[in-house]
Coordinates of N, CA and C in Angstrom, one line a residue:
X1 N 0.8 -1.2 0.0 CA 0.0 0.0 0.0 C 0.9 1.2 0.0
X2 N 0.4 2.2 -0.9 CA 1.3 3.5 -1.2 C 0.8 3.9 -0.3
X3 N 1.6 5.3 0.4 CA 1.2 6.5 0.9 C 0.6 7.4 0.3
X4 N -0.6 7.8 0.8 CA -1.8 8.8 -0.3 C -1.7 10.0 0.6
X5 N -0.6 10.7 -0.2 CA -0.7 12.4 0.3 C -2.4 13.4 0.6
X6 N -2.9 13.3 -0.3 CA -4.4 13.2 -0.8 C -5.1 13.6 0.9
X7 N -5.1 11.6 0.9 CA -6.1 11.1 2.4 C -5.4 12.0 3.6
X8 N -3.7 12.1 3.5 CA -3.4 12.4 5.0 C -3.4 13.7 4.8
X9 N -3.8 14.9 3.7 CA -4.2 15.8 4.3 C -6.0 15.9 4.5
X10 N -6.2 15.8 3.5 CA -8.0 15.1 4.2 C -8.0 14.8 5.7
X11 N -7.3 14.1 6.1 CA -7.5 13.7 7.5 C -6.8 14.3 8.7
X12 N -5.8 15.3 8.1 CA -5.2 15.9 9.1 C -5.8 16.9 10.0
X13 N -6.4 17.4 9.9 CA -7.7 18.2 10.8 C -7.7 18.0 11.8
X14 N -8.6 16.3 11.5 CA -9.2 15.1 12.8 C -8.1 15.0 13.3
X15 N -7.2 14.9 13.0 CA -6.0 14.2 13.7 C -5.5 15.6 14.7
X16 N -5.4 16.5 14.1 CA -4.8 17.3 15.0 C -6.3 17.9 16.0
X17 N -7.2 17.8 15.5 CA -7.8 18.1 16.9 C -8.7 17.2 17.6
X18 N -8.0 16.1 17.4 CA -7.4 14.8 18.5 C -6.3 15.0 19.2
X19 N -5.5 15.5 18.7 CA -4.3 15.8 19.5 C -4.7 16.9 20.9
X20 N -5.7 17.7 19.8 CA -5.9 19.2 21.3 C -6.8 18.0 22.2
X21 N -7.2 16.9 22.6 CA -8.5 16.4 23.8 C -7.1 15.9 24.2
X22 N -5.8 14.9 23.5 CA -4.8 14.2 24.1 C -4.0 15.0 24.9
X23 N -4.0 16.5 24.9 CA -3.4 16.7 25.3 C -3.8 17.3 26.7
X24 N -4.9 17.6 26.5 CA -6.4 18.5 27.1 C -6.0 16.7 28.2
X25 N -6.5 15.8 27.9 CA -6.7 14.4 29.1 C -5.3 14.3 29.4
X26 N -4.0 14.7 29.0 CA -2.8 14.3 29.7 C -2.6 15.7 30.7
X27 N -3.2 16.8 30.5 CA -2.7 18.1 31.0 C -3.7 18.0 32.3
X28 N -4.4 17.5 32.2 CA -5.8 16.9 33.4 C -5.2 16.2 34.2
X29 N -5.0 14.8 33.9 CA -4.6 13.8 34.0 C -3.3 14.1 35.2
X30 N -2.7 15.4 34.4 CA -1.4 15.3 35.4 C -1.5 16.2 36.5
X31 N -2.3 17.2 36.6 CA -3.2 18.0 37.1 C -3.3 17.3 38.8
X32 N -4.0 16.4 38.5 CA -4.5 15.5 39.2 C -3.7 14.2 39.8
X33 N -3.0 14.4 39.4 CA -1.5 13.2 40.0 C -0.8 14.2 40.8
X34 N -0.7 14.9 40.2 CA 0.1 16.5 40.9 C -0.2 16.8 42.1
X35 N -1.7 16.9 42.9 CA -2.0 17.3 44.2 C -2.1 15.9 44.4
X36 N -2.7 15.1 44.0 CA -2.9 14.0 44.9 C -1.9 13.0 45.4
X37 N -0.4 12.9 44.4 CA 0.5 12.4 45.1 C 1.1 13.4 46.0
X38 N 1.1 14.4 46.2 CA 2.1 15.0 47.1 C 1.2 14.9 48.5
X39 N -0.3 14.9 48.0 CA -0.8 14.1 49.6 C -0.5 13.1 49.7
X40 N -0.3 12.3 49.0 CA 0.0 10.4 49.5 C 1.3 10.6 50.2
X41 N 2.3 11.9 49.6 CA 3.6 11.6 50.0 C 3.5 12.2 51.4
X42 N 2.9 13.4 51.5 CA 2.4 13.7 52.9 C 2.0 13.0 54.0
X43 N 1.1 12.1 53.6 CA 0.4 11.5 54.3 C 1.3 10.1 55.0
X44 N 2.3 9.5 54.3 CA 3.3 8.8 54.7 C 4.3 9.1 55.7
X45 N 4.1 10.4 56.0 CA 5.1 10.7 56.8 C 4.8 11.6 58.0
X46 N 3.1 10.8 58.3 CA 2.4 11.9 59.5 C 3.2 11.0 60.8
X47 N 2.8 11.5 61.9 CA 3.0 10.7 63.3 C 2.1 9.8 63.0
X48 N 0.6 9.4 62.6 CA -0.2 8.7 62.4 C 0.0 7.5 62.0
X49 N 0.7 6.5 62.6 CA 1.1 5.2 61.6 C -0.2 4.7 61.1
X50 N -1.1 4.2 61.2 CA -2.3 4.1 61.0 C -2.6 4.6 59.4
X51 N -2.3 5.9 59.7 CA -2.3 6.9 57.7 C -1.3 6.0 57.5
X52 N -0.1 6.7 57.8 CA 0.9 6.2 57.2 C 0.5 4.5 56.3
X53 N 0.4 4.0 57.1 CA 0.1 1.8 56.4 C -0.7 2.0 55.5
X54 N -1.7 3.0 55.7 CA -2.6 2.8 55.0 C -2.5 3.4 53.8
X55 N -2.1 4.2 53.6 CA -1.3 5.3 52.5 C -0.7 4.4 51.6
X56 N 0.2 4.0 52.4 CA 1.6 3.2 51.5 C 0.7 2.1 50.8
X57 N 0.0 1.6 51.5 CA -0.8 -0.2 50.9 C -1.4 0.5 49.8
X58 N -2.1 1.4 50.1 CA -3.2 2.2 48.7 C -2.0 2.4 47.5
X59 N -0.6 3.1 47.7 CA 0.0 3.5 46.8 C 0.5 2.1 46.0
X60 N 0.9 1.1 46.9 CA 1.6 0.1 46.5 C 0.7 -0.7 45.3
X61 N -0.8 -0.7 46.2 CA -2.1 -1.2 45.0 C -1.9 -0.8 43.9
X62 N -2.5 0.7 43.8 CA -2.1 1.3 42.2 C -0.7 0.9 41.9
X63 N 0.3 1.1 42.1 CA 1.4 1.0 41.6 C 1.4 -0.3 40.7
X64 N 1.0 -1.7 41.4 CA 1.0 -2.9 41.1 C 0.3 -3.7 40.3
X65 N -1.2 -3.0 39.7 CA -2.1 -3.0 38.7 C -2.4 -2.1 38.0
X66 N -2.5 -2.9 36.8 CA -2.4 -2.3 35.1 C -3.1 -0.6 35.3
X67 N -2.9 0.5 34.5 CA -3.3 1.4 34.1 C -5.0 1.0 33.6
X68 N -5.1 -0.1 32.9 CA -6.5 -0.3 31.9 C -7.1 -0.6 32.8
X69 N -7.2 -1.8 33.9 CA -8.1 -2.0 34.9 C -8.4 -0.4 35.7
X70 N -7.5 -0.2 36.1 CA -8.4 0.8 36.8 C -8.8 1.7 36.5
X71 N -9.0 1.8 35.0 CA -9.7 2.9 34.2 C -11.3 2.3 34.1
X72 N -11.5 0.3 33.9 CA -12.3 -0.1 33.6 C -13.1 0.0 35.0
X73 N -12.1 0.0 36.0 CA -12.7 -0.2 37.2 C -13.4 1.2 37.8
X74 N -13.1 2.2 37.3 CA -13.3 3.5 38.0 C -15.0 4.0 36.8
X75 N -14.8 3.4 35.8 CA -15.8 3.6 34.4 C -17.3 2.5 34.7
X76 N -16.8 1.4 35.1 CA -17.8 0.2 34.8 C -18.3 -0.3 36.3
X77 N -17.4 -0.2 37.6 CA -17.8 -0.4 38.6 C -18.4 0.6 39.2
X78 N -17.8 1.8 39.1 CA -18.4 3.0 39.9 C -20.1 2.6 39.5
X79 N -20.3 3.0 38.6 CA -21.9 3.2 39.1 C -22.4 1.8 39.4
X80 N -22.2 1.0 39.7 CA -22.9 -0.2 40.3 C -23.1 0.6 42.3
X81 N -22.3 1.3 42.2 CA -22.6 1.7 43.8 C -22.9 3.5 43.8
X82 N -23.4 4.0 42.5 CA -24.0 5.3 42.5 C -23.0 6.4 41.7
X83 N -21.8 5.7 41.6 CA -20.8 6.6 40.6 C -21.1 6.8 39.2
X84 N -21.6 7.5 38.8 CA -21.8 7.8 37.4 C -21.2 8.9 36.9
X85 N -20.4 8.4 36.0 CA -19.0 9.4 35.5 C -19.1 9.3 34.0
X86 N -18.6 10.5 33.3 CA -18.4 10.3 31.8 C -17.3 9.5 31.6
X87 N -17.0 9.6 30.3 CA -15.7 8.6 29.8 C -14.3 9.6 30.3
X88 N -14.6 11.0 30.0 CA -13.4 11.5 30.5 C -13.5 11.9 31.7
X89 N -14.5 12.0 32.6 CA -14.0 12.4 33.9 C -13.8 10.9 34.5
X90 N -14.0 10.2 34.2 CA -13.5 8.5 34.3 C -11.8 8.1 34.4
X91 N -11.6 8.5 33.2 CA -10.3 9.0 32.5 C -9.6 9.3 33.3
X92 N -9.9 10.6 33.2 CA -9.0 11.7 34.4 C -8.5 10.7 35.4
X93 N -9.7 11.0 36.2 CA -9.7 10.3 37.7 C -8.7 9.2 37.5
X94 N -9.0 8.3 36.8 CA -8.0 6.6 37.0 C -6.7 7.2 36.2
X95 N -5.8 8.1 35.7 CA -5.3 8.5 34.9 C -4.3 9.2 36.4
X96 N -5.2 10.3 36.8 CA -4.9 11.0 37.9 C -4.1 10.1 39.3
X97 N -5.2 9.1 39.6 CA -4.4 8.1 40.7 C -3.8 7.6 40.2
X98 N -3.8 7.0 39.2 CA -2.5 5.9 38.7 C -1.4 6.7 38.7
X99 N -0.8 7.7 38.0 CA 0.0 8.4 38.5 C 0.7 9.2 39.7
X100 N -0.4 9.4 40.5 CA 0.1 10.1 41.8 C 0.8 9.0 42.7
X101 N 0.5 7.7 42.5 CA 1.5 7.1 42.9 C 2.7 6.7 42.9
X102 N 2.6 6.9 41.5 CA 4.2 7.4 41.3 C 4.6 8.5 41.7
X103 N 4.2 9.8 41.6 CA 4.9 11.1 41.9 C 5.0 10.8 43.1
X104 N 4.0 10.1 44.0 CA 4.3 10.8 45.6 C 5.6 10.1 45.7
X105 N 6.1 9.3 45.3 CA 7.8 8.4 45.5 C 8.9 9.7 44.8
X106 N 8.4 10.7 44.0 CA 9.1 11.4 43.5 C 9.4 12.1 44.8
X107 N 8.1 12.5 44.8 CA 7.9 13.7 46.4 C 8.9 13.1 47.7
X108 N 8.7 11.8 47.7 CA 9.4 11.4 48.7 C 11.0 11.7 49.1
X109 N 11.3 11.3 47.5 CA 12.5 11.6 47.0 C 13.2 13.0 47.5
X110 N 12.6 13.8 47.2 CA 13.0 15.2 47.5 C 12.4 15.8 48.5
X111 N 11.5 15.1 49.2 CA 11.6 15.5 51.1 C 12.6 14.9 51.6
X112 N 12.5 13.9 51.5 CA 13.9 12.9 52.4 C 15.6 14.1 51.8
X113 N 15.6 14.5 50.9 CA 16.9 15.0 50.4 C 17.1 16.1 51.2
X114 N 16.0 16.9 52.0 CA 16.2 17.9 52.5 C 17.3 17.4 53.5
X115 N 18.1 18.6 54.0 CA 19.5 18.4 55.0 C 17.9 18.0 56.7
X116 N 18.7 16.9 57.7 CA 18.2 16.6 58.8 C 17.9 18.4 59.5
X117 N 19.2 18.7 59.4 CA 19.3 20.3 60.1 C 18.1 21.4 59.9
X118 N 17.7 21.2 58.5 CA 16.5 22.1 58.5 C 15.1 21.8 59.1
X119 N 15.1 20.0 59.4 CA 13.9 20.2 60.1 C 14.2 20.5 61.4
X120 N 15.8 20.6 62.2 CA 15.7 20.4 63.0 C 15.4 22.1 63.8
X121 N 15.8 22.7 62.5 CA 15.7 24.3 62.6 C 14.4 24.8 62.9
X122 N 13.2 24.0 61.9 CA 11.9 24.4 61.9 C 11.5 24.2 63.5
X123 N 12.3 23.4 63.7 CA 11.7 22.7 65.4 C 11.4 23.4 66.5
X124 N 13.0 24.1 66.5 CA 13.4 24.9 67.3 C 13.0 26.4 67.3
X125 N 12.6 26.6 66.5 CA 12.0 28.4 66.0 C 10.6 27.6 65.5
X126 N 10.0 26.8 66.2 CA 8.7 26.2 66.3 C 7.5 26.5 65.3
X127 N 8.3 26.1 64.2 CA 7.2 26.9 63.1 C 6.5 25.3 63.2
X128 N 4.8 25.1 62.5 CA 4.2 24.5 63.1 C 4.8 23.4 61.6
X129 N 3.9 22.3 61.4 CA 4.2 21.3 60.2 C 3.8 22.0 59.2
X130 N 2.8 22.5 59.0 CA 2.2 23.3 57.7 C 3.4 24.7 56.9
X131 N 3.5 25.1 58.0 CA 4.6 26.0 58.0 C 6.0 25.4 57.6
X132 N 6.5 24.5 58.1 CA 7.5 23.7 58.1 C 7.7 23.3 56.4
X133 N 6.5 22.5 56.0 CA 6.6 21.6 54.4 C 6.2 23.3 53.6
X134 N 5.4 24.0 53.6 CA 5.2 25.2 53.0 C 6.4 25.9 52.8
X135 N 7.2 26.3 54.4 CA 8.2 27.4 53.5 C 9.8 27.0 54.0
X136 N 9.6 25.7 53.7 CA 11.0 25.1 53.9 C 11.6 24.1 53.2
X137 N 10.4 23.3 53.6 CA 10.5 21.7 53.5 C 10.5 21.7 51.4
X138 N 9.5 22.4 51.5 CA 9.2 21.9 49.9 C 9.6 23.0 48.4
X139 N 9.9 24.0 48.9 CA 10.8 25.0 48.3 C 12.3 24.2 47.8
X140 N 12.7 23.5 48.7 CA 14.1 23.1 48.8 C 13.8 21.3 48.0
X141 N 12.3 20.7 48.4 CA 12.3 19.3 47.7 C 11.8 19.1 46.2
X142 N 10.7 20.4 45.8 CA 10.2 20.5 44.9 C 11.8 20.7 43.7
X143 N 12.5 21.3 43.0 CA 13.9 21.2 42.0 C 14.3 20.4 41.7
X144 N 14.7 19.4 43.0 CA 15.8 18.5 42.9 C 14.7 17.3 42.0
X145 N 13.1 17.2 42.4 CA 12.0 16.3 41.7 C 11.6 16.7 40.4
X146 N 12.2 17.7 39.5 CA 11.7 18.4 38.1 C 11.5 17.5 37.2
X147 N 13.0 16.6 37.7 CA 13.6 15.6 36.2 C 11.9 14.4 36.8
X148 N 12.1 14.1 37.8 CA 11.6 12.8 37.8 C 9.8 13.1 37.5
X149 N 9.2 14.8 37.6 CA 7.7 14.6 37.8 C 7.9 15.1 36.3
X150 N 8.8 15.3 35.3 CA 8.3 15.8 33.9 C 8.9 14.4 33.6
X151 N 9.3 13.4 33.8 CA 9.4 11.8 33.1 C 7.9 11.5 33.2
X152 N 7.1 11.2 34.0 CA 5.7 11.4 34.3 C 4.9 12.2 33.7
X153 N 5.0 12.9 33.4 CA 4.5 13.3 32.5 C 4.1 13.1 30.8
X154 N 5.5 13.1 30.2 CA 5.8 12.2 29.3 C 5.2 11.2 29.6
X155 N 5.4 10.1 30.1 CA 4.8 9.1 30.3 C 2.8 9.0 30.6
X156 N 2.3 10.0 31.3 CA 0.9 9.8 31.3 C 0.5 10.5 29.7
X157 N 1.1 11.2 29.0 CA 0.7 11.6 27.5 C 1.3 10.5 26.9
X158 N 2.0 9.7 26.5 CA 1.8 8.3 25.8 C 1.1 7.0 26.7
X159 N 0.5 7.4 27.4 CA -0.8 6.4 27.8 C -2.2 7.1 27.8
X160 N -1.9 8.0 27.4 CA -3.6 8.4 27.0 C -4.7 7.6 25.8
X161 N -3.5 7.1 24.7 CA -4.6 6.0 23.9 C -5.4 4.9 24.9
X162 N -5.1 4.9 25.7 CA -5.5 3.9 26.7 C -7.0 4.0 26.7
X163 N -7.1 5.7 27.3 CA -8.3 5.9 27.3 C -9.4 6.0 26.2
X164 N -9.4 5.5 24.9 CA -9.8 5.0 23.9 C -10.7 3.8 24.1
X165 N -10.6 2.9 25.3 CA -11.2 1.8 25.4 C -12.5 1.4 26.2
X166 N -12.4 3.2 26.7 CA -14.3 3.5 27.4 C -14.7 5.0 26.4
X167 N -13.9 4.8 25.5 CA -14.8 6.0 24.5 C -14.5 7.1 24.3
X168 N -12.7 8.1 25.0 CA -12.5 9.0 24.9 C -12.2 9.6 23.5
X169 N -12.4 10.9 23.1 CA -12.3 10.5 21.9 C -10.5 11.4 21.6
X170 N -9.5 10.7 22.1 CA -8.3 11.1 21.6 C -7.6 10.9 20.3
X171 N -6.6 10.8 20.9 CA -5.5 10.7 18.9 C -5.6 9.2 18.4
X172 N -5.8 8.4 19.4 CA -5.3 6.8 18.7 C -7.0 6.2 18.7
X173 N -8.3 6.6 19.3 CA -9.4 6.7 19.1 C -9.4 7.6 17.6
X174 N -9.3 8.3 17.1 CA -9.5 9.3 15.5 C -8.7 8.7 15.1
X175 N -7.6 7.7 15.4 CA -7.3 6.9 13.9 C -7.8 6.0 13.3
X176 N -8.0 5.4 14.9 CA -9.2 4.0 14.3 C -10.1 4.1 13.8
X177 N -11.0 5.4 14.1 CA -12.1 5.6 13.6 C -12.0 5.9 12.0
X178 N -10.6 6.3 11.7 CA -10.8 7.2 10.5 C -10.0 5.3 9.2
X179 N -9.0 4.8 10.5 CA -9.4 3.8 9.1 C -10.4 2.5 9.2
X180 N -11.2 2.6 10.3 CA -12.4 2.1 9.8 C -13.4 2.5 8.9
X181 N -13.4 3.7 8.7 CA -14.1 4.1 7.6 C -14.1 4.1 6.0
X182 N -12.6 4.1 6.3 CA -11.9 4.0 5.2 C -11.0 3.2 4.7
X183 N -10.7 2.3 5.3 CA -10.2 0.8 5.0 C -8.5 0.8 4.8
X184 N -8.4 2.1 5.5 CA -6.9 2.9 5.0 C -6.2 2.9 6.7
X185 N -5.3 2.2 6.9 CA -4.3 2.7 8.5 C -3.1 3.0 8.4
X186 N -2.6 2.8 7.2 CA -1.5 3.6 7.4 C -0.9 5.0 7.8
X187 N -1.6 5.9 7.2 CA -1.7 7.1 7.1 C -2.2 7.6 8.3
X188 N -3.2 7.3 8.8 CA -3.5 7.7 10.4 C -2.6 7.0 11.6
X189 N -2.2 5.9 11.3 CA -1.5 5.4 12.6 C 0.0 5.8 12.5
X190 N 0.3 6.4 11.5 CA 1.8 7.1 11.1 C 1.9 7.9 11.5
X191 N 0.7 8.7 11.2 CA 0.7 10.7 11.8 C 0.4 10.0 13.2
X192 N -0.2 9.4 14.2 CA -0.3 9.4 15.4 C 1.1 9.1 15.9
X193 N 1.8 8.1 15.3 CA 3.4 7.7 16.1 C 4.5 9.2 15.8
X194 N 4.1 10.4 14.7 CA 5.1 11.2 14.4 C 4.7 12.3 15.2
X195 N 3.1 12.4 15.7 CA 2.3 13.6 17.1 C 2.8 13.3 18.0
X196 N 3.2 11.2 18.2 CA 3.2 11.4 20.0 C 5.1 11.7 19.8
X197 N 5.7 11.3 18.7 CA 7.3 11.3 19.1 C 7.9 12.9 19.0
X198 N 6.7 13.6 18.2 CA 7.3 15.2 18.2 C 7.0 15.6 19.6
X199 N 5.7 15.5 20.1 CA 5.8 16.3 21.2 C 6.2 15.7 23.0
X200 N 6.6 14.5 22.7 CA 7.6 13.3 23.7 C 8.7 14.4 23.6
X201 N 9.5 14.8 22.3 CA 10.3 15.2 22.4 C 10.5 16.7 22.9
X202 N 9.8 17.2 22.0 CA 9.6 18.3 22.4 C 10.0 18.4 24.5
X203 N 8.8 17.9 24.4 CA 8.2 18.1 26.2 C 9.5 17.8 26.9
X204 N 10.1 16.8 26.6 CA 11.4 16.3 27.3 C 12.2 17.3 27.0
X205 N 12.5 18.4 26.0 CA 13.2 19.3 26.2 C 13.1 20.4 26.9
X206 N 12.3 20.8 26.6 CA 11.1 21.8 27.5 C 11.7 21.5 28.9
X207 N 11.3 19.9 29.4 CA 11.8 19.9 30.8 C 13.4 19.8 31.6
X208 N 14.0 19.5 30.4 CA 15.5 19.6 30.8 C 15.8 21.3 30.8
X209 N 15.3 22.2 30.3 CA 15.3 23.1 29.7 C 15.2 24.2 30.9
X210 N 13.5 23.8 31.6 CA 13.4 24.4 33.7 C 14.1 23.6 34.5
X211 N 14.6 22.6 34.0 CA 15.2 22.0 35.2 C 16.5 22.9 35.5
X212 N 17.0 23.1 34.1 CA 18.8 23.7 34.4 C 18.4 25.1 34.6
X213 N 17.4 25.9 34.2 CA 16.9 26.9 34.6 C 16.5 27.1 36.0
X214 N 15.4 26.3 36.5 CA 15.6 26.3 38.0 C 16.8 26.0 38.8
X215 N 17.6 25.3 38.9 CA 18.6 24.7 39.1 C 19.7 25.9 39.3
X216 N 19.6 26.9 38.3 CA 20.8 27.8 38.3 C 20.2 28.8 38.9
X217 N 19.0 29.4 38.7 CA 18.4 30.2 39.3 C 18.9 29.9 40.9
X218 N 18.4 28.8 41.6 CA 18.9 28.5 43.1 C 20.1 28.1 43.3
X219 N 21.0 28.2 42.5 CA 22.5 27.8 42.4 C 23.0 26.7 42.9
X220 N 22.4 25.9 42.3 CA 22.2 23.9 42.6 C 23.2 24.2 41.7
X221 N 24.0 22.6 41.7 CA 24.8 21.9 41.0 C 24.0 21.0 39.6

């Protein structure tokens, strides 16, 4: 089968505004991994062992089961017990946790890196815990985590075709649809692998890009 210049601009349109919901459900998606892991990572490190077990078991769960289950599970179970969600706030949500479990290990990463001395500082000039992770703790952890929460990132925008499989209508959903119609996949499933590899790259430069920017700004190494 030849390449039909013809069809891939015909169809370039759909494709690129497939791209704007892919990006729209990964910009969400991370959105939402974003506050919610840095509570998980919070939440692991209260006096509360109780949170704490219970935190970690919850993170370790997601961690350890597929991305698709718990998209299916958050889409197809919920409303058996009153959850009634669209395909993308479905999405989101199981998109959103599955990731924050990873970031909160990012978060962890870069709390633990703070020097012992500074919490021991907060202690003693008694600023309270809120105060402490606010204007200390996470000023100083948030930089050193740039590299590891924009790999995550990258990473939840090449799993967004995922969400294709309860109906969203992204980039690898608008190709299928388009060579089902047309009896034609080369041409859409080519422009989908050259969207996601331009802007993989892209984005990974972008993030090396604030990281050495932040980084020199606070005169890190």
């Amino acid at each position: 089968m030849k390449w039909d210049f013809a069809f891939t601009a015909e169809i370039l349109p759909k494709m690129l505004w497939a791209t704007g919901n892919t990006l729209l459900a990964a910009g969400m998606g991370y959105a939402i991994a974003a506050v919610i892991g840095l509570l998980f990572a919070l939440a692991q490190r209260t006096p509360l062992r109780i949170l704490t077990y219970i935190t970690r078991e919850i993170v370790e769960f997601i961690r350890s089961t597929p991305l698709v289950l718990q998209i299916f599970f958050v889409y197809y179970v919920g409303p058996e017990y009153g959850l009634y969600l669209s395909p993308w706030v479905a999405g989101m949500i199981a998109i959103g946790l599955h990731y924050a479990a990873y970031l909160s290990e990012v978060y962890r990463g870069g709390i633990e890196s703070v020097p012992k001395g500074q919490w021991e500082a907060c202690t003693a000039i008694n600023l309270t815990t809120m105060q402490t992770y606010r204007r200390i703790v996470l000023p100083q952890a948030l930089p050193p985590a740039i590299a590891g929460m924009g790999n995550y990132l990258v990473s939840i925008f090449k799993d967004t075709p995922i969400l294709s499989v309860i109906g969203v209508a992204e980039l690898m959903q608008a190709a299928n649809a388009v060579g089902g119609q047309n009896y034609r996949y080369l041409e859409p499933y080519t422009l989908v692998g050259v969207i996601f590899l331009v802007i993989s790259l892209t984005s990974a430069r972008a993030i090396r890009w604030f990281e050495a920017t932040v980084r020199r700004k606070l005169g890190m190494q």
